[in-house]
Coordinates of C-alpha atoms and ligand atoms in Angstrom, one line a residue:
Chain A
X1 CA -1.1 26.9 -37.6
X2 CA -3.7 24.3 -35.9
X3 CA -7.2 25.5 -34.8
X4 CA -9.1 23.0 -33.6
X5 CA -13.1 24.1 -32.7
X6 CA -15.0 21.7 -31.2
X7 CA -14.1 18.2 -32.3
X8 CA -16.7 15.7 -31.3
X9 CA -15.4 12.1 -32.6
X10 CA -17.3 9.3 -31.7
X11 CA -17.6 5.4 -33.0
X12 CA -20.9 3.7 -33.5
X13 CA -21.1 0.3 -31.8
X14 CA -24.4 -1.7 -32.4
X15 CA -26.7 0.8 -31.1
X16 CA -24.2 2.7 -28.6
X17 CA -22.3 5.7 -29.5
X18 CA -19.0 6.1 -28.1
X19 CA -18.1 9.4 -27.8
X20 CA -14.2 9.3 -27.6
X21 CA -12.9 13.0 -28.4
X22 CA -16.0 15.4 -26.6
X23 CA -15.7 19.1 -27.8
X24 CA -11.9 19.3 -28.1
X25 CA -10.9 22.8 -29.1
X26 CA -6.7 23.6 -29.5
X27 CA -4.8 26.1 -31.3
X28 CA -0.9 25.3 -31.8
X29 CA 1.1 28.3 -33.4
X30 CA 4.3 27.6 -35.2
X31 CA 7.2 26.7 -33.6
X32 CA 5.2 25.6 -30.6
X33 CA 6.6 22.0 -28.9
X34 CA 3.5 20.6 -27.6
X35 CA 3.1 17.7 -25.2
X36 CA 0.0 15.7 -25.1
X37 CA -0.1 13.8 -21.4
X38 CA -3.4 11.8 -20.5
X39 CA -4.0 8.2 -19.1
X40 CA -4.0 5.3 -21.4
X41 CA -7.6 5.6 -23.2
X42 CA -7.9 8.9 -23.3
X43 CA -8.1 10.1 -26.6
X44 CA -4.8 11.2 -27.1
X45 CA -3.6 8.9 -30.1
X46 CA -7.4 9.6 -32.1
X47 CA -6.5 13.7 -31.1
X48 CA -3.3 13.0 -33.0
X49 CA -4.8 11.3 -35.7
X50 CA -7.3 14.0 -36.3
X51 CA -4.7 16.7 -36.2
X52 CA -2.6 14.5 -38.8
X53 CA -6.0 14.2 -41.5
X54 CA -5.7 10.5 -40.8
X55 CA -9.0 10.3 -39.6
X56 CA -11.9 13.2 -39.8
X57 CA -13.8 14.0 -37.1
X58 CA -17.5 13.3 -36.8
X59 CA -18.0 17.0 -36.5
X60 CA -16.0 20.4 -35.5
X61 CA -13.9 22.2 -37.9
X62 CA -9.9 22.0 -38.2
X63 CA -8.4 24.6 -39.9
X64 CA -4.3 23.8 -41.2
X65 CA -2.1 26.9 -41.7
X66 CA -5.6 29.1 -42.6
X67 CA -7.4 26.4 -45.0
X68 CA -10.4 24.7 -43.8
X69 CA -9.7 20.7 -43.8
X70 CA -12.9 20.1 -45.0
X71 CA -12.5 21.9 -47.9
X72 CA -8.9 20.1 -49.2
X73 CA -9.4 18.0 -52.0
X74 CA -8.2 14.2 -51.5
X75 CA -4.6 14.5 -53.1
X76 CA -4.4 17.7 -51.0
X77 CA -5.0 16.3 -47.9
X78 CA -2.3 12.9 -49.5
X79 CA 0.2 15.7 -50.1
X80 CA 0.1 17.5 -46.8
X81 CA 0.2 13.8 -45.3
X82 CA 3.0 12.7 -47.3
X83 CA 5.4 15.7 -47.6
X84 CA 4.5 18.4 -44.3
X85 CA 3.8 16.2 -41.8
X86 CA 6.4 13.8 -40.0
X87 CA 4.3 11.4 -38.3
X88 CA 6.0 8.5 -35.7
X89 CA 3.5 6.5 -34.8
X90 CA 2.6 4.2 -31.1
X91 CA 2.7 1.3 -33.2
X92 CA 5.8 2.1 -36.0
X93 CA 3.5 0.9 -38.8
X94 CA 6.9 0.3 -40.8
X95 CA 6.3 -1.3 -44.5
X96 CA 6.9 -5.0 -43.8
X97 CA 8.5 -5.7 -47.0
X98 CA 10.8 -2.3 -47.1
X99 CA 14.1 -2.1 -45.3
X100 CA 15.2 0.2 -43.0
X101 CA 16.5 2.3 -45.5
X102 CA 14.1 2.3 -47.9
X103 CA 11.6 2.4 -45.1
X104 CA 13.0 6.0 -43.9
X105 CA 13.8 7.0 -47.4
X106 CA 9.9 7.0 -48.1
X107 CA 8.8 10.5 -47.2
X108 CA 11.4 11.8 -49.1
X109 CA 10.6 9.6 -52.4
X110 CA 6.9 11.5 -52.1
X111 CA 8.7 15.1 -51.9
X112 CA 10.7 14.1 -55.0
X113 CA 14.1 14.2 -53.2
X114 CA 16.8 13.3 -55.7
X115 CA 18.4 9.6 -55.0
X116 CA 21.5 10.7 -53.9
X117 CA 20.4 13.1 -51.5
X118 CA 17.3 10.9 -50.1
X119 CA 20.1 8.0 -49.8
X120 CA 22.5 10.2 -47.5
X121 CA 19.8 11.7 -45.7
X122 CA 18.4 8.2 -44.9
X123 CA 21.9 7.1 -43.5
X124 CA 22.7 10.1 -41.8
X125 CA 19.4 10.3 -40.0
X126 CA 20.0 6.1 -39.0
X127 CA 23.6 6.7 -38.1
X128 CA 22.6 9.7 -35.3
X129 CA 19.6 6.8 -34.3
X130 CA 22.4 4.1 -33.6
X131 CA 21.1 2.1 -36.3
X132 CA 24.1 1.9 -38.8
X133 CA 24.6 -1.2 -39.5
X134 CA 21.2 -2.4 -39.7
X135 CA 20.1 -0.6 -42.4
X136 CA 19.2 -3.7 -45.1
X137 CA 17.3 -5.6 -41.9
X138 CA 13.6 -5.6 -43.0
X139 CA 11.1 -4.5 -39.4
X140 CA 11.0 -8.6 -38.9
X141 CA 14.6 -8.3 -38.7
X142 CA 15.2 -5.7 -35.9
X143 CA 14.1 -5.7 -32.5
X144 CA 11.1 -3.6 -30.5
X145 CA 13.4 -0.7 -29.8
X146 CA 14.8 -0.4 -33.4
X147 CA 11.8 -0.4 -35.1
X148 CA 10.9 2.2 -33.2
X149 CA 13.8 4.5 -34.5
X150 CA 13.6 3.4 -38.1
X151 CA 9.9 5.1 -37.7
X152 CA 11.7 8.1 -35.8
X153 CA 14.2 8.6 -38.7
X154 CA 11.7 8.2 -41.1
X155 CA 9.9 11.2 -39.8
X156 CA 12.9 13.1 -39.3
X157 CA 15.1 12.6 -42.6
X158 CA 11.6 14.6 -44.1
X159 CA 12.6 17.8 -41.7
X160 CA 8.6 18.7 -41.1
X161 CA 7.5 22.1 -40.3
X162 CA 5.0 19.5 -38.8
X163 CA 6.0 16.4 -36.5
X164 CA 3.4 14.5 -34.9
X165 CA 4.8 12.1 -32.2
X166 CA 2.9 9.6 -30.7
X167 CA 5.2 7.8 -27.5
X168 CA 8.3 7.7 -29.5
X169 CA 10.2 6.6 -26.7
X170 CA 8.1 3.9 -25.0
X171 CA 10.1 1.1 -27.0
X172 CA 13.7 2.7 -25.7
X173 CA 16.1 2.8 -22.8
X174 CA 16.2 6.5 -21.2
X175 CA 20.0 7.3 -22.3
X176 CA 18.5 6.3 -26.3
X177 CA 15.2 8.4 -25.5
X178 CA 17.0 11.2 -24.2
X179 CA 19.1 11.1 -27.7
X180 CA 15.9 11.3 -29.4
X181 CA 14.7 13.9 -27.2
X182 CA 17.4 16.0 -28.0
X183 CA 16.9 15.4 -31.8
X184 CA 13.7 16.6 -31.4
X185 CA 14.5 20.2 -29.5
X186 CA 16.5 20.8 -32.4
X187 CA 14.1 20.3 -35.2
X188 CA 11.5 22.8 -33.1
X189 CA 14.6 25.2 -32.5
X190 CA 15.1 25.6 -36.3
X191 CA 11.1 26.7 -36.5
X192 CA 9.7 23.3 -36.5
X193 CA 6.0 22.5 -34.9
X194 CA 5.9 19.4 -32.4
X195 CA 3.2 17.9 -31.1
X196 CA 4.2 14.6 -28.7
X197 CA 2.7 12.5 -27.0
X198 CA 4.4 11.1 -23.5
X199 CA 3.6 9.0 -20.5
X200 CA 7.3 10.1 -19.5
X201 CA 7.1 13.0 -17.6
X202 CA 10.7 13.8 -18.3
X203 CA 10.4 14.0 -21.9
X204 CA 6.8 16.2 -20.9
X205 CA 8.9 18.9 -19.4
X206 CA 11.4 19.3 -21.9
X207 CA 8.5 21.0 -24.3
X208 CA 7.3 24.1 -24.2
X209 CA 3.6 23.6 -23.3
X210 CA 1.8 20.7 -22.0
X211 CA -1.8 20.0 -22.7
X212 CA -3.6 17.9 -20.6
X213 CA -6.8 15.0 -21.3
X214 CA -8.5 13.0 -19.5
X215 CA -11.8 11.0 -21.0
X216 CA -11.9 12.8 -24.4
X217 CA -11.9 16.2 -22.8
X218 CA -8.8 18.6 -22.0
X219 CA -8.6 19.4 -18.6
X220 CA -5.4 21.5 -18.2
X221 CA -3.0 23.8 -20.9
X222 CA 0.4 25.0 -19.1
X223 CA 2.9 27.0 -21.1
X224 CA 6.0 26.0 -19.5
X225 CA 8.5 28.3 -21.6
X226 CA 7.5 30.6 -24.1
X227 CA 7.8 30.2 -28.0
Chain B
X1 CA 13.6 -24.9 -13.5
X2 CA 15.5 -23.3 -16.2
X3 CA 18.8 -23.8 -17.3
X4 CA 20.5 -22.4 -20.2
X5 CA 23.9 -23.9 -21.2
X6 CA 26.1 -22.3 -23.6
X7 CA 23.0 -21.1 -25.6
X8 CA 24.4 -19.1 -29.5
X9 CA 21.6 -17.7 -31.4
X10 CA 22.9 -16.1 -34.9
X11 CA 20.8 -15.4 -38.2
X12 CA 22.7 -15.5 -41.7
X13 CA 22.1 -12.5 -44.3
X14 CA 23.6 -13.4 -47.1
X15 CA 27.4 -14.6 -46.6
X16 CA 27.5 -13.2 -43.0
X17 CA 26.6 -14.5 -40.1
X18 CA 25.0 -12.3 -37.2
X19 CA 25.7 -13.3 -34.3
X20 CA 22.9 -12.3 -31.9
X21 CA 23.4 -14.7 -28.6
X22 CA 27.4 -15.5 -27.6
X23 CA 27.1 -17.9 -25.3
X24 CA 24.7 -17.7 -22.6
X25 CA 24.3 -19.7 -19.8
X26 CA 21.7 -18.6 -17.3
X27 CA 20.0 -20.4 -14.4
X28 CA 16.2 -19.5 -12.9
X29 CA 14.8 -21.5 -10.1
X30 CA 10.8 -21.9 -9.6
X31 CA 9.7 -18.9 -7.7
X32 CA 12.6 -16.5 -8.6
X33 CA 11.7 -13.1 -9.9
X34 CA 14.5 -12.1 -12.9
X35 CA 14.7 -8.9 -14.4
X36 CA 16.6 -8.6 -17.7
X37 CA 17.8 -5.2 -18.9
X38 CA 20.2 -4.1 -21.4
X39 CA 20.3 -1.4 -24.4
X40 CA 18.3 -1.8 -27.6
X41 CA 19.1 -4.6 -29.7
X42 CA 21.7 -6.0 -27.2
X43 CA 19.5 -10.0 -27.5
X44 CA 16.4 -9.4 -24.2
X45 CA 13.7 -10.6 -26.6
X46 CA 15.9 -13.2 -28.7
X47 CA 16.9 -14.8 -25.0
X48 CA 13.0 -14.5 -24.2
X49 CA 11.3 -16.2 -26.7
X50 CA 14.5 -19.0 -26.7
X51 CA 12.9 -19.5 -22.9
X52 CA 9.4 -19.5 -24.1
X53 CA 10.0 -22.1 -26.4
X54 CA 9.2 -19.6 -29.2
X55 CA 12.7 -19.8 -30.8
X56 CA 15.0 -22.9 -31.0
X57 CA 18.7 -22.0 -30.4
X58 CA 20.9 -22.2 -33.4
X59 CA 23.6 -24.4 -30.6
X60 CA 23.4 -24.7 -26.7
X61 CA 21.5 -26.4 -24.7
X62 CA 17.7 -26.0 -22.6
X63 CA 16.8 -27.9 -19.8
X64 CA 13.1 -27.1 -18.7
X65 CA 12.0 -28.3 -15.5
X66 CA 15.1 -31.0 -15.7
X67 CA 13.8 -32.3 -19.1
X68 CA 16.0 -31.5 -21.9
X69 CA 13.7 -28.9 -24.6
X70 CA 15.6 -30.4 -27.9
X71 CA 14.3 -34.1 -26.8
X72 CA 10.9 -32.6 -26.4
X73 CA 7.9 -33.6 -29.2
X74 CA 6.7 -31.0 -31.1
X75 CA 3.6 -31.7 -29.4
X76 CA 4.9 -31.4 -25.4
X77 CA 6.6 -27.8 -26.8
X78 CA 2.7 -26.7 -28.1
X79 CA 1.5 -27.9 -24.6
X80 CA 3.6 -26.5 -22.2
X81 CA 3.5 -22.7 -24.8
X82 CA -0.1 -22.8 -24.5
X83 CA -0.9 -24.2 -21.0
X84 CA 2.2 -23.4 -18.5
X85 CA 4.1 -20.2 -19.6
X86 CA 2.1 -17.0 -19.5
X87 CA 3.6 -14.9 -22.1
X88 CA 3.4 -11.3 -23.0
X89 CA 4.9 -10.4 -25.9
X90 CA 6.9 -7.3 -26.8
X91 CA 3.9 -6.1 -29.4
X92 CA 1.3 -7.9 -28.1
X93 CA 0.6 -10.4 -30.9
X94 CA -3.5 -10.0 -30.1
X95 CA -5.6 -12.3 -32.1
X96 CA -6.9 -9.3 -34.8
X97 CA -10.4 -11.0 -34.9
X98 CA -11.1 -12.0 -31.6
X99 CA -12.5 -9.4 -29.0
X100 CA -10.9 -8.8 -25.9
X101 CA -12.5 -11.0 -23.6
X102 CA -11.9 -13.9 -26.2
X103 CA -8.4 -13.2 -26.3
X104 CA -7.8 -13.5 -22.9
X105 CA -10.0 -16.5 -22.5
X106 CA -7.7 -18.5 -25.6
X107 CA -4.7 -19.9 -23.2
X108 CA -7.7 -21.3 -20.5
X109 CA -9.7 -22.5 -24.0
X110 CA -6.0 -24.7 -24.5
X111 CA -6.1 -25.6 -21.0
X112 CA -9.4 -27.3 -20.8
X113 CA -10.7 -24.8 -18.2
X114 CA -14.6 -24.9 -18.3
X115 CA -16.7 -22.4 -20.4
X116 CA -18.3 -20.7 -17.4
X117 CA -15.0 -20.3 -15.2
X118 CA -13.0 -19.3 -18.2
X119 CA -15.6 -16.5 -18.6
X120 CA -15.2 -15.5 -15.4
X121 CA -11.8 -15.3 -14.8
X122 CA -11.2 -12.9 -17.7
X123 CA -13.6 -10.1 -17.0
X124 CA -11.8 -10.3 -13.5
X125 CA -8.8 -9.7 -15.3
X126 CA -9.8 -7.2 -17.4
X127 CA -11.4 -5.5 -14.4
X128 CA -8.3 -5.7 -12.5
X129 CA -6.9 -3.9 -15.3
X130 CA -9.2 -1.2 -16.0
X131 CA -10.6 -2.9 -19.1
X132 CA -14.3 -3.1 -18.0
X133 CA -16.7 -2.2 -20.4
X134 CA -14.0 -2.4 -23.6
X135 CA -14.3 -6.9 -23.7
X136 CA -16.3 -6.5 -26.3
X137 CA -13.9 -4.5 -28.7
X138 CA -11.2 -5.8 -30.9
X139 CA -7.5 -4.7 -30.9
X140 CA -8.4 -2.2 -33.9
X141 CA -11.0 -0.7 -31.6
X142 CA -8.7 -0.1 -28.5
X143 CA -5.8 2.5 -27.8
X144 CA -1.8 1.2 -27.7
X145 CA -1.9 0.8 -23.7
X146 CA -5.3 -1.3 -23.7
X147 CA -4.3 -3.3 -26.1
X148 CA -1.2 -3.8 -24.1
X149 CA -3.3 -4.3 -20.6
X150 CA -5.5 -7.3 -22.9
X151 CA -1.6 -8.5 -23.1
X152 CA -1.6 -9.2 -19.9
X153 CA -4.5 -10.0 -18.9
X154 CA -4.1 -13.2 -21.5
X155 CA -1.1 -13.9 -20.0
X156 CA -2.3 -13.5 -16.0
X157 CA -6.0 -14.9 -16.1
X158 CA -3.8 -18.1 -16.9
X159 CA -1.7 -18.0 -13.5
X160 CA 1.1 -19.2 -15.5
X161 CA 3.7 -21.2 -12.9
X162 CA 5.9 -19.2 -15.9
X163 CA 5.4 -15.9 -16.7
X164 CA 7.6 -14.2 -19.6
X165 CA 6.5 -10.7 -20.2
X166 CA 8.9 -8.3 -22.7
X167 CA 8.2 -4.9 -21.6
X168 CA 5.0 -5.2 -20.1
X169 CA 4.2 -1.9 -19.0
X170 CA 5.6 0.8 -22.1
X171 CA 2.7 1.9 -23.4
X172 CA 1.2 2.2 -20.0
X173 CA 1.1 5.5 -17.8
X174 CA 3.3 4.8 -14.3
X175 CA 0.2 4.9 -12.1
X176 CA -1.4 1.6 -14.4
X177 CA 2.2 0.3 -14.7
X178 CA 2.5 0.1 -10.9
X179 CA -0.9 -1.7 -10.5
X180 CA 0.9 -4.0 -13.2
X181 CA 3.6 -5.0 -11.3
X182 CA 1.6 -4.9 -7.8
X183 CA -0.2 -8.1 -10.0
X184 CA 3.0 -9.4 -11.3
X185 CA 4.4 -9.6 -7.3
X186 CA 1.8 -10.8 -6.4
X187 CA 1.7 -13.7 -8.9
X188 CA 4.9 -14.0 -7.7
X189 CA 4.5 -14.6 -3.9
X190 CA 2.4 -17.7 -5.0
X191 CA 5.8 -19.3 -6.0
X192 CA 5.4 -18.8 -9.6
X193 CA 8.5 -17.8 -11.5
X194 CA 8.3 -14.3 -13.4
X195 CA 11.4 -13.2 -16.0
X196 CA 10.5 -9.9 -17.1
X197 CA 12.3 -7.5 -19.7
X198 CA 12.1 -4.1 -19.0
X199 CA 13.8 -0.4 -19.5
X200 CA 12.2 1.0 -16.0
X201 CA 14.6 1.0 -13.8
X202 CA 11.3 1.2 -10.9
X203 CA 10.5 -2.3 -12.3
X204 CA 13.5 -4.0 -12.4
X205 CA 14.7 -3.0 -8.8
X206 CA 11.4 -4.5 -7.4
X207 CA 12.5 -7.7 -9.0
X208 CA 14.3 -10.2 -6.6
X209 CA 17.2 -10.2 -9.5
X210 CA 18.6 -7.6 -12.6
X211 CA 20.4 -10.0 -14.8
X212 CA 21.8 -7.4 -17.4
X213 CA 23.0 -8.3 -21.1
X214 CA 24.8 -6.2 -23.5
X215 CA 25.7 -7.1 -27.2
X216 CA 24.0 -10.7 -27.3
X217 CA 26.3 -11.8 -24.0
X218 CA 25.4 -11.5 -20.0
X219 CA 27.5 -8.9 -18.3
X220 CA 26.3 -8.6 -14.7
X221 CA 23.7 -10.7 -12.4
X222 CA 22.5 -9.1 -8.9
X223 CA 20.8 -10.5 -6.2
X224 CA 18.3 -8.0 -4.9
X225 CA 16.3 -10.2 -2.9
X226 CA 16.4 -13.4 -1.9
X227 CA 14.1 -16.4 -2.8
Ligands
LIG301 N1 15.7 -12.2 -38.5 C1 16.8 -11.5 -38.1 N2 17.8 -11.4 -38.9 C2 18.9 -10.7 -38.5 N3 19.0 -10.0 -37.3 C3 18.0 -10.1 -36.5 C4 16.8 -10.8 -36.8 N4 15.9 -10.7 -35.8 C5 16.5 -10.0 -34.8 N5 17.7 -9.6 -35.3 C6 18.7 -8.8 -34.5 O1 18.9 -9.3 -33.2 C7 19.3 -8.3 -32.3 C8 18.6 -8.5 -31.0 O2 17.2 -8.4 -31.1 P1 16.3 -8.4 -29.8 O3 14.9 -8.3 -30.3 O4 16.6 -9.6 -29.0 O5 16.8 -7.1 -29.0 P2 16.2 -6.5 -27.7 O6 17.3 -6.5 -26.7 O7 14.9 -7.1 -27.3 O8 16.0 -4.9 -28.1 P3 14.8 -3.9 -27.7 O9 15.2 -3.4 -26.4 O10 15.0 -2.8 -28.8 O11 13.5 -4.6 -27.8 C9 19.0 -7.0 -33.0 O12 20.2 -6.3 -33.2 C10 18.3 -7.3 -34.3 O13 18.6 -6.5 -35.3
LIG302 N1 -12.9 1.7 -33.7 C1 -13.2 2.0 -32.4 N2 -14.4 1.7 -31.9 C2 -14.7 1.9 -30.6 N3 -13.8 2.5 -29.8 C3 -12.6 2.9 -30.2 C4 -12.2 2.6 -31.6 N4 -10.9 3.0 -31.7 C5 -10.6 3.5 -30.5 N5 -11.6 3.4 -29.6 C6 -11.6 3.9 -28.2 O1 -11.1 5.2 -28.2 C7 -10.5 5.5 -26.9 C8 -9.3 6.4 -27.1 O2 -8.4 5.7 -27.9 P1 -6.9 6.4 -28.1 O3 -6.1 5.5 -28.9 O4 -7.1 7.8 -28.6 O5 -6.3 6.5 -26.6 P2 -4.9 7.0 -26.0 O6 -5.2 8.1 -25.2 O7 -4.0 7.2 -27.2 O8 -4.5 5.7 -25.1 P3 -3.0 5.1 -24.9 O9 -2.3 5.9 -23.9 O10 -3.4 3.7 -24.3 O11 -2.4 4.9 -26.2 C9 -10.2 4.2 -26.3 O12 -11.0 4.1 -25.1 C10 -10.6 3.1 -27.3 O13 -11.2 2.0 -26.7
LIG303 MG1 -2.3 6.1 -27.8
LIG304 MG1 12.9 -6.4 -27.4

């Protein structure tokens, strides 16, 4: 489903050249549950950002579900973005001016769910996050660790086939992590691709296969149960 | 050196009022090392940045090193914010423009600290904290955890006789998040005063106290260690 071959992605500074990803190839099948683990600075969030056609790499070819990402027109790569792929985020990036609701109901307004539906999937999603209740607070209106699950329904309500997770716990206590956690094994049990990223090694053994980098390389790739 | 009396903290949406403190009273003498915990939302950051002077209560009162903080001029509140509590916030709040190095230096620039020194003492910090060879980059052009160690290096290259840090070490791998708090007990030995939020139990039991608050009020306060 995602064949990386090597990804070189490097930043210009003045007359350096950082290289920050340095001939990164991965291939994640369907229904895989990846784990990303790596110290802090060591590509992992620019891997998942490459992965998620946020950001293109400087060179190296990714190839999505057989199609060559190079190739995708603009409002190919927007749709994919928008309606395939649930994306939590290290830092939320919630809409400022959007409530919790609307903020989660998103996604689903760019797959051209009905209201109805988008409006009950929005609650239902909040109410298994804890959040009922504090559904018409805007993100300046909720604390650290529920910001953090407005961005974790919002990628969930959508149901991706893909969900890219970049420390979706880090903001929350374990019992509230674990809750996510278990959210999560049941998306990829109904057929769902994961790829997380984790500094908790807990939630790093609950996937299926654990993928290991350490300065822009990967160093290790254990399959710890099969798909 | 801090004494909260009876403190209520609510926000009104609309025609109801949330109440988000219920009446807490909390003592911390100079050179005590607090740990507050508690599940999402229960009031840790709303208590915090009542302490840092950040947020004024909406009734209750806060006696800071025995002088009362609602007699206080706005200017004495800017003072002792910028030059005697160290403060790491819960999302960092970097300066977007600034580089690393020159947000750590900002808190010495309030303090009067000379040019040379100030210099100095934050690429220490940063060194301390893994950071060499990244001062020169802005928050856009680090990853989530070094963003987070700048954090704290702002707030420790001050030696703050206060220190107020809201999860200091989530976005941090547990091998940097130790060599966090190794600087934070240190810091601490010197006799300054450290309350820290935090959802690692590792980090809170290495406090000297675990103060724990639930649903805006404080249920439980354990001496580990004495003073
Ligand atoms: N402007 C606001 N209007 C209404 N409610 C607010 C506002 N700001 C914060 N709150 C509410 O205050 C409560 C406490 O927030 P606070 O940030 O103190 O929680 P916390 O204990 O730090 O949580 P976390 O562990 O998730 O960071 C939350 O339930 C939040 O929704
Ligand atoms: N615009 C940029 N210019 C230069 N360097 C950058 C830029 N953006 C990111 N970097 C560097 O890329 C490296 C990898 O960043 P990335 O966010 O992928 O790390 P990470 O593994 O997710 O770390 P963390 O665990 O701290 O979140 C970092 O060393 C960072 O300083
Ligand atoms: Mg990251
Ligand atoms: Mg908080």
């Amino acid at each position: 489903m995602i064949e990386l071959k090597n990804i070189v992605k490097s930043y210009r500074r003045g007359s350096e050249e950082l290289q920050i990803l340095k001939n990164v190839s991965l291939s994640v099948e369907q229904g895989d549950f990846v784990a990303i683990i790596g110290p802090s600075g060591s590509g992992k969030s620019t891997l998942m950002n490459t992965i998620g056609l946020l950001d293109v790499p400087t060179s190296g070819s990714y190839v999505l579900e057989g199609v060559a990402t190079e190739k995708m027109s603009d409002n190919r790569l927007a749709e994919l973005r928008n309606t395939k792929i649930g994306f939590i985020f290290q830092q939320f990036n919630l809409l400022p001016k959007l409530n919790a609701i609307e903020n989660v109901e998103l996604p689903l307004v760019y797959s051209g769910v009905p209201r109805k539906e988008r409006r009950e999937r929005a609650l239902r999603m909040l109410g298994l996050l804890g959040m009922e209740g504090r559904g018409h607070h805007k993100p300046s209106e909720l604390s650290g660790g529920q910001q953090q699950r407005v961005a974790i329904a919002r990628a969930l309500a959508m149901q991706p086939s893909l969900l890219l997770a970049d420390e979706p716990t880090g903001a929350l206590d374990s019992r509230t992590g674990a809750e996510v956690l278990e959210l999560m094994i049941q998306l990829n049990e109904q057929g769902n691709t994961i790829v997380l990223i984790t500094h908790d090694a807990h939630i790093a053994e609950s996937a299926r296969r654990v993928v290991s980098i350490r300065d822009g390389q990967i160093v290790d790739d254990k399959r710890l149960a099969p798909l």
